[in-house]
Amino acid sequence: MMASHSDTLVVFFGATAGANGGKLGSDEREIILLVWQIVDLHEKKVGKLQRRLVKPDSLELTDQSKEETGLSVEELYKAEPLDKVLQQFQQSVSAELKALGRSSYTLCVDGPLIIRQALHPEVSKKNLVLPECFYSFVDVRKEFHKCCPNKFDPYCKLVFESLADHKFSCFEAVKYKLESGACSKTEPVDSETVIRARGLPWQSSDQDIARFFKGLNIAKGGVALCLNAQGRRNGEALVRFINQEHRDLALERHKHHMGSRYIEVYKATGEEFLKIAGGTSNEVAQFLSKENQVIIRMRGLPFTASPQDVLTFLGADSPVTDASDGLLFVKYPDGRPTGDAFVLFSCEEYALNALKKHKQILGKRYIELFRSTAAEAQQVLNRYMSTPLISTLPSSSMVPMPVLATPPYLATGSTRDCVRLRGLPYTAAIEDILEFMGEHTIDIKPHGVHMVLNQQGRPSGDAFIQMRSADRAFMVAQKCHKKMMKDRYVEVFQCSTEEMSFVLMGGTLNRSGLSPPPCKLPCLAPPAYAAFPSPAMLSEAALYQPPLLATPRTPQPPHSPHPTPTLAYYPPQHHPAQLYMNMNMNYTAYFASPPGSVALAAQQPHAQGHVASPMMPQHGALVRMQGLPYNAGVKDILSFFQGYQSPASGHLPTVDLQKKIS
């Protein structure tokens, strides 16, 4: 039993099979020797010196350890393992205290390394139970440095006789477990308390990281798992300790092991920690205000999932803290669900029961469950809430360009970074496709979802999706092929941008390869409904694609009463990868940036023989629409603007468009 002050001291010392002294524990070697002695301050007596050898799992000693301890491998082979020696420590101390008529004692050490850097880490790795006395101790070196700067021998009887009337003020504590909590972006964080850990297993949690640093005190909410651009953990974490001393001890664990992997530990800054862990969301702060809760992240939830659906999925054996109040659904700024949620559990048992449901089915989707942290919850919320809803339209200061007959992001290429979805239900909308894609939606390129329409302007059952890489496209084809959507299985094939472009222009794609569009000459759509791409999406190759450029309007004389704006014009050139567009073929491009946000652009058929002329994004020519229904189509938008379009110019006059699309 421990006490804030006692007249009975237990002096404790140890050595490892490797480095000792000021580097004790830095080389991750096991403990081979424990020494303790009881000092009775009241009677000014010193008890018998107890010395126990400890048998390590690896019977190897460094030359330095052999020299400093005088021990050999043969002696250690006959010793007891660490858990047995710790039991002997408890029994020996209890017996001596009973003989002295005492009930409490103060554990004293000459420096914290034996406790913080050797004993706690080894016990944690071996899953042993450490006696409670090792969670509170006095560093005698610190105590005496306050009184006198001279070196001393803490095991000298004369020294401890002088402690009879001394009141200890530097009680050191080791935290039993990591405290969860949120961090505000306005909170000051000392850069001398933060480290970066690299090489973590992707499934490691904040508790795993706390176990790796066992013996050192991590600040409340001080573990921030870093996420990559796709929202997944990247094997790094920023860890904030309570002071610089603990941070410096953490740096000594550079290349120590977590399981079979070694972890790199480097200095980091407070700014880096706040960038990852800091937040401004009151919703998250309120959610995490319930302390000492285990946090689980759920990913891949159906967009229609309600709190009750999630509670039912988790079941009675893993009750959520405060029922629906213990759920935090991650949403886009406009309120649409992302498929992510964070769940609070009051104890480890409930969380483990929930984790057993990893990859079980909710609705028609399998759900992924992971251990998570307050910092990760804040990081995920920050990322989604800062995502723009739709791509920004170019400003009026852009260099004038001719209208493109097809969007420039359909440049040809043989890289197989696209997938084709075949057999979609005709009623399938954008949210159905995104739900079907599941976690892979994060890998869709901006403006990368294309619904193929038939000659009547209705869904054909096909869609093309541009992924960020060929590897991502391959993964989608592997995991989503013949997956169900609205009671129909959908075929998913990997394809190239060139193959996608041919189909969208009116060609066909079958097992025998590409069949070119029936039209042998480039057919240009009228530019009235062409989408002006954002500057980030324009490429030089796209601008110089001759079939994609509208025919330039003949320049008018300078004194013309209605001068035409100056246009950048690129003369037609022969191109080996020339694209043709069937005049009877339509398609709709769903701009997903991020996946799930909707904007529409359509290529409309035109009268044969009509020559298209370019239209520049002049003042009033472009409008941005927000709040569109998910099932809104091109016809709905055209109907919405019925009566406002000027037949002569195709421009939209400045009028009040505050009406609804049904």
XYZ file of C-alpha atoms in Angstrom:
662
model
C 0.000 0.000 0.000
C 1.250 3.471 -0.871
C 0.959 6.719 1.060
C 1.685 10.349 0.299
C 4.296 10.254 3.084
C 5.486 7.366 5.192
C 8.282 6.732 7.660
C 9.000 3.480 5.826
C 10.835 3.547 2.510
C 11.386 0.785 -0.025
C 14.456 1.611 -2.098
C 14.279 -0.046 -5.541
C 16.935 -0.646 -8.188
C 17.328 -2.738 -11.341
C 19.523 -3.580 -14.328
C 18.946 -4.882 -17.855
C 20.773 -7.219 -20.224
C 21.912 -4.199 -22.247
C 22.500 -0.532 -21.543
C 22.317 0.665 -17.952
C 22.908 3.922 -16.110
C 21.665 6.964 -18.030
C 20.715 4.805 -21.054
C 18.737 2.218 -19.097
C 15.870 0.893 -21.230
C 16.929 2.735 -24.396
C 17.979 -0.471 -26.197
C 14.790 -2.397 -25.344
C 16.725 -5.100 -23.457
C 14.994 -7.138 -20.738
C 15.430 -6.755 -16.966
C 17.874 -9.274 -15.458
C 18.264 -7.955 -11.902
C 16.008 -6.369 -9.256
C 17.288 -5.117 -5.900
C 15.315 -3.603 -3.012
C 15.807 -2.657 0.625
C 13.527 -1.362 3.372
C 14.549 1.727 5.329
C 12.828 2.479 8.652
C 13.112 6.254 9.048
C 11.449 6.229 12.467
C 13.890 3.745 13.998
C 16.729 4.764 11.653
C 17.329 1.182 10.606
C 17.995 -0.453 7.275
C 16.566 -3.863 6.434
C 18.204 -6.759 4.626
C 19.272 -6.106 1.023
C 17.098 -8.262 -1.260
C 18.658 -9.243 -4.593
C 16.815 -11.301 -7.238
C 18.010 -12.435 -10.646
C 15.442 -12.354 -13.455
C 15.457 -14.835 -16.346
C 14.889 -12.979 -19.637
C 13.207 -14.531 -22.663
C 16.398 -13.938 -24.645
C 19.441 -15.229 -22.772
C 21.907 -12.759 -24.261
C 23.977 -10.221 -22.342
C 26.004 -7.358 -23.747
C 29.608 -7.008 -22.629
C 28.678 -3.764 -20.872
C 25.924 -5.511 -18.906
C 28.234 -8.373 -17.913
C 30.822 -5.891 -16.691
C 28.395 -3.679 -14.730
C 26.301 -6.469 -13.133
C 28.882 -9.235 -12.889
C 26.265 -11.717 -14.091
C 26.601 -14.561 -16.585
C 24.145 -16.361 -18.847
C 24.533 -19.531 -16.753
C 23.342 -17.713 -13.613
C 20.327 -16.217 -15.388
C 19.349 -19.592 -16.824
C 18.569 -20.789 -13.271
C 16.623 -17.625 -12.318
C 12.856 -17.050 -12.129
C 10.943 -15.077 -14.816
C 9.890 -11.480 -14.187
C 6.330 -12.204 -13.021
C 7.608 -14.616 -10.328
C 10.216 -12.130 -9.102
C 7.573 -9.384 -8.838
C 5.479 -11.716 -6.679
C 8.510 -12.340 -4.481
C 8.971 -8.565 -4.169
C 5.411 -8.112 -2.911
C 5.638 -11.027 -0.468
C 9.004 -9.908 0.899
C 7.957 -6.278 1.416
C 4.621 -7.262 3.007
C 6.355 -9.613 5.444
C 8.898 -6.996 6.543
C 6.224 -4.306 6.937
C 4.162 -6.647 9.074
C 7.191 -7.358 11.262
C 7.713 -3.608 11.719
C 4.053 -3.047 12.494
C 3.643 -0.759 9.493
C 0.895 -0.689 6.846
C 2.292 1.677 4.220
C 5.552 2.610 2.522
C 7.020 4.962 -0.057
C 8.754 3.493 -3.114
C 12.021 5.335 -3.837
C 14.275 5.117 -6.882
C 17.502 6.747 -7.999
C 16.102 8.225 -11.209
C 12.879 7.215 -13.004
C 14.416 5.028 -15.744
C 14.018 1.670 -14.009
C 10.295 2.352 -13.515
C 9.368 4.289 -16.640
C 11.763 2.965 -19.281
C 12.366 -0.640 -18.192
C 9.729 -2.099 -15.893
C 6.502 -0.653 -17.323
C 7.358 -1.242 -21.015
C 8.458 -4.842 -20.422
C 5.444 -5.706 -18.283
C 3.168 -4.186 -20.935
C 4.770 -6.220 -23.755
C 4.552 -9.451 -21.755
C 0.956 -8.724 -20.640
C 1.869 -9.073 -16.963
C 0.114 -7.457 -14.004
C 2.316 -4.860 -12.348
C 1.836 -4.244 -8.601
C 0.078 -0.970 -7.839
C 3.072 0.419 -5.933
C 4.937 0.929 -9.211
C 2.418 3.564 -10.348
C 3.564 6.074 -7.705
C 7.118 6.632 -6.543
C 9.644 9.197 -5.362
C 12.708 10.074 -7.407
C 15.261 10.537 -4.616
C 17.704 12.134 -7.050
C 15.209 14.961 -7.719
C 14.485 15.354 -4.017
C 18.135 15.801 -3.136
C 18.865 18.024 -6.105
C 16.423 20.447 -4.554
C 18.337 20.426 -1.299
C 21.947 20.091 -2.433
C 23.583 19.940 -5.843
C 26.222 17.409 -4.791
C 26.057 13.786 -5.917
C 24.936 11.231 -3.360
C 24.530 7.525 -2.866
C 20.812 6.839 -2.281
C 21.606 3.490 -0.743
C 23.913 4.924 1.907
C 22.525 4.518 5.425
C 23.659 7.972 6.463
C 21.701 9.571 3.664
C 18.455 7.924 4.641
C 18.994 8.732 8.304
C 18.824 12.369 7.238
C 15.420 11.720 5.653
C 13.698 11.067 8.967
C 12.096 14.493 9.062
C 12.020 15.087 5.302
C 8.658 15.599 3.599
C 8.693 14.355 0.014
C 7.366 16.822 -2.528
C 8.189 15.152 -5.852
C 5.854 12.192 -6.026
C 5.914 10.781 -9.552
C 2.856 9.086 -11.027
C 2.406 6.721 -13.942
C -0.978 6.945 -15.638
C -2.989 3.752 -15.612
C -4.562 4.436 -18.995
C -4.850 7.002 -21.736
C -7.412 9.741 -21.140
C -9.558 10.631 -24.132
C -10.487 14.205 -24.912
C -10.804 16.859 -27.600
C -8.273 19.569 -28.375
C -9.196 23.077 -29.505
C -7.226 24.812 -32.261
C -6.831 27.780 -29.900
C -5.218 25.674 -27.178
C -1.483 26.379 -26.712
C 0.673 23.285 -27.259
C 4.332 23.328 -26.220
C 6.488 22.031 -29.086
C 8.873 20.492 -26.523
C 6.168 17.979 -25.550
C 5.270 16.512 -28.983
C 6.746 13.600 -30.955
C 5.911 11.958 -34.286
C 5.740 8.148 -34.368
C 6.170 6.516 -37.779
C 5.792 2.954 -39.042
C 2.687 2.104 -37.007
C 0.555 -0.838 -38.119
C -2.453 0.587 -39.986
C -4.921 -0.999 -37.555
C -3.192 0.354 -34.421
C -5.329 2.463 -32.100
C -4.536 5.199 -29.611
C -4.503 2.542 -26.872
C -1.866 0.573 -28.792
C 0.262 3.715 -29.033
C -0.231 4.393 -25.317
C 0.939 0.845 -24.581
C 4.037 1.414 -26.728
C 4.866 4.451 -24.568
C 3.801 2.744 -21.316
C 5.442 4.335 -18.301
C 5.352 7.811 -19.829
C 2.407 10.114 -19.285
C 0.547 11.197 -22.413
C -1.544 14.362 -22.143
C -5.324 14.059 -22.201
C -6.429 13.409 -25.782
C -2.741 13.456 -26.719
C -2.695 10.755 -29.413
C -3.549 12.002 -32.910
C -3.580 9.350 -35.632
C -2.652 10.883 -38.986
C -4.855 10.244 -42.025
C -3.915 10.256 -45.694
C -5.750 12.058 -48.505
C -8.281 9.218 -48.701
C -9.129 9.472 -44.998
C -7.258 6.302 -44.032
C -4.506 6.015 -41.437
C -1.047 6.417 -42.919
C 1.015 4.720 -40.197
C 1.926 7.924 -38.379
C 0.747 9.534 -35.172
C 1.511 12.703 -33.252
C 1.767 12.194 -29.500
C 1.695 14.940 -26.896
C 3.210 14.286 -23.434
C 2.616 16.124 -20.180
C 6.088 17.700 -20.129
C 9.462 17.839 -21.863
C 11.016 15.205 -19.586
C 8.526 12.579 -20.738
C 8.940 13.689 -24.365
C 12.713 13.219 -24.089
C 12.238 9.738 -22.624
C 9.873 8.924 -25.503
C 12.612 9.855 -28.004
C 14.790 7.180 -26.377
C 12.310 4.584 -27.658
C 13.281 5.258 -31.266
C 13.119 1.972 -33.206
C 11.591 0.033 -30.325
C 9.106 -2.595 -31.449
C 5.327 -2.761 -31.595
C 4.765 -6.426 -32.297
C 7.143 -7.313 -35.133
C 7.479 -3.742 -36.419
C 9.937 -1.143 -35.214
C 8.595 2.352 -34.642
C 10.519 5.499 -35.479
C 10.189 8.363 -33.007
C 11.073 11.959 -33.917
C 10.539 15.429 -32.528
C 7.471 17.315 -33.741
C 5.911 20.726 -33.116
C 2.801 21.970 -31.382
C 1.604 23.429 -34.689
C 1.759 19.990 -36.299
C -0.235 18.499 -33.443
C -2.932 21.178 -33.616
C -3.189 20.779 -37.394
C -4.129 17.127 -36.907
C -5.907 17.072 -33.550
C -7.226 20.601 -33.133
C -10.814 21.373 -33.957
C -13.472 24.024 -33.755
C -16.537 21.792 -33.903
C -18.823 22.186 -30.896
C -20.596 19.007 -31.987
C -17.402 16.983 -31.584
C -16.520 18.682 -28.305
C -19.944 17.828 -26.906
C -19.716 14.279 -28.239
C -16.333 13.746 -26.593
C -17.238 15.485 -23.338
C -18.056 12.049 -21.871
C -14.635 11.090 -20.519
C -13.024 7.645 -20.386
C -15.091 6.321 -23.257
C -13.859 3.838 -25.861
C -14.357 5.245 -29.372
C -15.141 3.036 -32.379
C -15.256 4.301 -35.965
C -17.829 2.825 -38.356
C -17.215 3.160 -42.088
C -19.354 2.245 -45.088
C -22.767 2.918 -43.544
C -25.711 3.176 -45.955
C -26.560 6.823 -46.540
C -30.094 6.116 -45.328
C -28.970 4.511 -42.036
C -30.679 5.999 -38.990
C -29.396 6.010 -35.390
C -31.809 3.192 -34.574
C -30.435 1.132 -37.487
C -26.919 1.506 -36.068
C -28.003 0.660 -32.514
C -29.810 -2.443 -33.768
C -26.768 -3.459 -35.821
C -24.468 -3.189 -32.774
C -26.867 -5.245 -30.672
C -27.619 -5.595 -26.986
C -24.184 -7.002 -26.104
C -22.490 -3.722 -27.100
C -24.752 -0.946 -25.764
C -23.829 2.549 -26.921
C -23.283 5.193 -24.239
C -26.473 7.271 -23.905
C -28.036 5.435 -26.881
C -28.331 7.742 -29.897
C -26.433 10.540 -28.083
C -23.388 8.291 -28.238
C -23.439 8.317 -32.048
C -21.754 10.969 -34.177
C -22.603 10.782 -37.890
C -20.080 12.484 -40.174
C -21.754 14.666 -42.805
C -20.912 17.021 -45.622
C -21.537 20.753 -45.047
C -24.948 20.483 -46.720
C -26.023 17.722 -44.336
C -25.553 14.730 -46.639
C -24.148 11.635 -44.896
C -20.641 10.420 -45.741
C -21.115 6.842 -44.523
C -18.846 7.400 -41.496
C -19.858 7.483 -37.848
C -18.170 7.426 -34.438
C -19.590 5.479 -31.497
C -18.929 5.745 -27.749
C -18.786 2.730 -25.433
C -18.448 2.911 -21.673
C -16.018 -0.011 -21.325
C -13.576 -2.180 -23.234
C -15.877 -5.213 -23.131
C -18.670 -3.450 -25.038
C -16.181 -2.134 -27.603
C -14.731 -5.608 -28.197
C -18.245 -6.977 -28.742
C -18.853 -4.246 -31.320
C -15.566 -4.978 -33.121
C -16.691 -8.578 -33.601
C -19.276 -7.215 -36.055
C -16.517 -5.966 -38.402
C -17.601 -6.517 -42.034
C -21.071 -7.732 -41.091
C -23.968 -6.556 -43.257
C -26.240 -3.590 -42.553
C -28.859 -3.255 -45.260
C -26.947 -4.394 -48.334
C -23.512 -3.126 -47.267
C -20.773 -4.560 -45.105
C -19.634 -2.254 -42.312
C -16.044 -1.736 -41.224
C -15.337 -1.080 -37.540
C -12.053 0.197 -36.089
C -10.779 1.521 -32.809
C -10.539 5.274 -33.014
C -9.577 8.379 -31.099
C -10.961 11.792 -30.274
C -8.299 13.345 -32.504
C -9.281 11.108 -35.426
C -12.941 12.032 -35.005
C -12.012 15.706 -35.063
C -9.720 15.199 -38.053
C -12.404 13.394 -40.081
C -14.991 16.068 -39.238
C -12.568 18.831 -40.216
C -11.824 17.182 -43.545
C -15.415 16.628 -44.610
C -16.690 19.975 -43.354
C -14.010 21.837 -45.320
C -14.725 20.009 -48.597
C -16.279 22.223 -51.302
C -19.673 21.130 -52.541
C -19.001 21.666 -56.250
C -16.106 22.722 -58.380
C -15.627 26.469 -58.561
C -16.544 28.070 -61.862
C -13.798 30.089 -63.532
C -13.696 33.751 -62.755
C -14.276 36.408 -65.373
C -10.537 37.128 -65.382
C -9.818 33.866 -67.188
C -8.071 33.942 -70.545
C -10.880 33.721 -73.130
C -11.301 30.269 -74.620
C -13.650 28.781 -77.159
C -16.427 26.572 -75.914
C -15.540 22.907 -76.052
C -18.068 20.595 -77.646
C -17.260 17.956 -75.033
C -15.755 18.401 -71.576
C -11.958 18.526 -71.710
C -11.458 15.841 -69.101
C -12.406 13.214 -71.702
C -8.951 13.315 -73.226
C -7.968 9.972 -74.707
C -5.512 7.681 -73.032
C -4.660 4.009 -72.864
C -4.226 3.958 -69.080
C -6.880 1.667 -67.612
C -7.900 4.019 -64.821
C -11.656 3.863 -65.517
C -14.403 1.380 -64.720
C -17.573 0.658 -66.619
C -20.773 -0.213 -64.747
C -23.172 -2.274 -66.856
C -26.659 -3.406 -65.938
C -27.607 -0.512 -63.684
C -31.282 -0.247 -62.747
C -32.876 2.382 -64.961
C -34.020 4.195 -61.829
C -30.489 4.362 -60.434
C -29.517 7.865 -59.323
C -26.170 9.324 -58.366
C -26.549 8.436 -54.682
C -27.267 4.818 -55.635
C -24.009 4.606 -57.580
C -22.021 6.222 -54.776
C -23.562 3.862 -52.252
C -22.772 0.964 -54.590
C -19.140 2.111 -54.792
C -18.913 2.281 -51.016
C -15.487 3.166 -49.666
C -14.112 3.459 -53.193
C -15.942 6.761 -53.776
C -12.988 8.576 -52.223
C -10.848 7.441 -55.154
C -13.113 8.907 -57.865
C -11.560 11.753 -59.835
C -13.307 15.128 -59.663
C -15.920 15.263 -62.446
C -15.383 11.538 -62.874
C -18.868 9.950 -62.914
C -20.568 9.710 -66.337
C -24.070 8.322 -66.863
C -24.692 7.072 -70.416
C -28.063 7.987 -71.902
C -29.821 6.405 -74.855
C -31.132 8.204 -77.948
C -34.283 9.173 -76.088
C -32.270 10.828 -73.316
C -33.083 8.094 -70.806
C -30.604 6.072 -68.714
C -29.142 3.215 -70.726
C -28.051 1.148 -67.729
C -24.386 2.022 -68.278
C -22.047 4.392 -66.458
C -18.352 5.155 -66.562
C -16.282 6.234 -63.571
C -12.803 7.726 -63.726
C -10.617 6.601 -60.813
C -7.445 8.222 -59.522
C -5.233 5.380 -60.753
C -5.306 2.095 -62.643
C -4.739 0.241 -59.364
C -7.859 1.820 -57.858
C -9.867 0.942 -60.951
C -8.661 -2.658 -60.755
C -9.609 -2.823 -57.073
C -13.126 -1.524 -57.757
C -13.620 -4.019 -60.579
C -12.483 -6.846 -58.321
C -14.580 -5.927 -55.295
C -17.748 -4.567 -56.905
C -18.223 -6.901 -59.902
C -21.670 -8.507 -59.734
C -22.503 -6.671 -56.523
C -26.214 -6.008 -56.036
C -27.937 -2.659 -56.606
C -31.699 -2.541 -56.091
C -32.081 -6.322 -56.523
C -29.957 -6.331 -59.688
C -26.352 -7.373 -59.977
C -24.121 -4.874 -61.735
C -21.141 -5.856 -63.849
C -17.998 -3.800 -63.279
C -15.127 -3.835 -65.781
C -11.822 -2.012 -65.836
C -11.284 0.055 -68.979
C -9.277 2.950 -70.377
C -10.194 6.604 -70.887
C -10.081 6.007 -74.644
C -12.625 3.190 -74.435
C -14.859 5.304 -72.190
C -14.658 8.258 -74.582
C -15.617 6.158 -77.612
C -18.736 4.887 -75.880
C -19.729 8.340 -74.643
C -19.326 9.641 -78.214
C -21.635 6.998 -79.612
C -19.418 3.957 -80.139
C -19.922 0.562 -78.550
C -17.686 -1.451 -76.273
C -18.055 -5.218 -76.313
C -15.975 -8.353 -75.917
C -14.586 -8.056 -79.441
C -13.244 -4.580 -78.729
C -14.213 -1.064 -79.789
C -16.760 -0.288 -82.475
C -16.370 3.331 -83.606
C -19.305 5.719 -83.660
C -21.445 5.514 -86.825
C -20.719 9.137 -87.684
C -17.466 9.538 -89.655
C -17.207 13.283 -89.274
C -16.994 15.240 -86.073
C -20.448 16.445 -85.025
C -20.435 19.463 -82.762
C -23.047 20.062 -80.120
C -24.460 23.568 -79.718
C -22.607 25.360 -76.958
C -25.681 26.693 -75.156
C -25.521 24.028 -72.422
C -21.802 23.227 -72.470
C -20.119 23.141 -69.080
C -17.214 25.470 -68.487
C -14.607 23.441 -66.643
C -12.724 24.703 -63.665
C -9.153 25.873 -64.323
C -7.759 22.944 -62.352
C -9.353 20.496 -64.778
C -8.017 22.037 -68.007
C -5.097 20.421 -69.740
C -3.076 21.570 -72.721
C -3.877 18.357 -74.551
C -7.577 18.957 -74.021
C -7.404 22.500 -75.363
C -5.656 21.352 -78.519
C -7.971 18.419 -79.281
C -9.257 19.561 -82.715
C -12.539 17.599 -82.796
C -13.484 19.027 -79.409
C -13.289 22.663 -80.496
C -16.274 24.504 -81.832
C -15.941 26.281 -85.178
C -14.786 29.870 -84.586
C -17.075 32.726 -85.456
C -15.814 34.903 -88.288
C -14.262 38.044 -86.788
C -16.249 41.189 -87.475
C -14.728 44.491 -88.577
C -13.577 46.774 -85.777
C -16.351 49.309 -86.524
C -19.112 46.741 -86.343
C -22.019 47.964 -84.214
C -21.914 44.670 -82.340
C -18.281 43.621 -82.105
C -17.592 40.018 -81.243
C -15.355 39.362 -78.259
C -11.820 38.321 -79.137
C -11.500 34.534 -78.967
C -8.466 32.299 -78.618
C -8.675 29.997 -81.621
C -6.676 26.851 -82.295
C -6.897 25.741 -85.948
C -7.963 22.161 -86.638
C -5.153 19.665 -86.942
C -5.111 15.991 -87.743
C -4.822 13.963 -84.557
C -4.268 10.186 -84.433
C -6.583 9.762 -81.484
C -9.405 11.813 -82.960
C -12.770 11.399 -81.233
C -16.117 11.311 -82.995
C -19.436 12.049 -81.422
C -22.649 10.498 -82.611
C -25.208 13.211 -83.199
C -27.860 10.915 -81.752
C -25.969 10.167 -78.530
C -26.359 11.973 -75.216
C -24.610 11.523 -71.929
C -24.782 13.174 -68.541
C -21.655 13.947 -66.548
C -22.089 13.959 -62.780
C -19.380 16.119 -61.292
C -18.346 14.385 -58.090
C -16.024 16.663 -56.189
C -16.168 15.328 -53.554
C -17.965 12.101 -54.546
C -21.599 12.709 -53.896
C -21.993 16.366 -54.795
C -24.025 16.864 -57.925
C -23.740 19.205 -60.886
C -25.007 18.470 -64.363
C -23.790 19.065 -67.879
C -25.389 17.635 -70.997
C -24.493 17.264 -74.623
C -27.620 17.981 -76.640
C -28.362 16.790 -80.223
C -28.696 19.504 -82.856
C -30.084 19.940 -86.284
C -27.927 18.526 -89.016
C -26.084 21.205 -90.941
C -26.205 23.706 -88.118
C -22.818 25.297 -87.487
C -22.068 25.874 -83.837
C -20.437 29.052 -82.688
C -18.499 29.576 -79.539
C -19.981 31.331 -76.556
C -17.832 32.910 -73.935
C -18.642 33.003 -70.214
C -19.876 36.593 -70.269
C -21.598 38.352 -67.432
C -24.942 36.663 -66.770
C -24.223 33.690 -69.021
C -23.525 31.283 -66.167
C -25.579 30.573 -63.077
C -24.839 28.251 -60.181
C -27.640 26.089 -58.820
C -27.636 24.734 -55.279
C -30.083 22.408 -53.593
C -30.931 20.320 -56.662
C -32.884 17.120 -55.973
C -30.697 14.059 -56.404
C -33.009 12.700 -59.091
C -33.047 15.938 -61.098
C -32.153 15.385 -64.748
C -31.230 17.592 -67.655
C -34.857 17.927 -68.758
C -35.833 19.110 -65.280
C -33.195 21.855 -65.392
C -34.179 22.942 -68.901
C -37.821 23.021 -67.844
C -36.833 25.039 -64.795
C -35.318 27.732 -67.036
C -38.204 27.633 -69.525
C -39.152 31.165 -70.527
C -35.944 32.758 -69.249
C -33.634 31.830 -72.116
C -33.068 34.340 -74.882
C -33.362 32.497 -78.242
C -31.096 35.018 -79.936
C -28.150 34.776 -77.643
C -28.687 31.772 -75.429
C -27.902 34.003 -72.434
C -29.903 34.030 -69.242
C -31.144 37.520 -68.418
C -30.856 38.790 -64.889
C -34.125 37.666 -63.371
C -35.314 36.194 -60.105
C -34.968 32.406 -60.305
C -36.231 31.695 -56.796
C -38.481 28.786 -57.695
C -38.325 25.069 -57.109
C -37.613 22.041 -59.252
C -40.321 19.572 -58.401
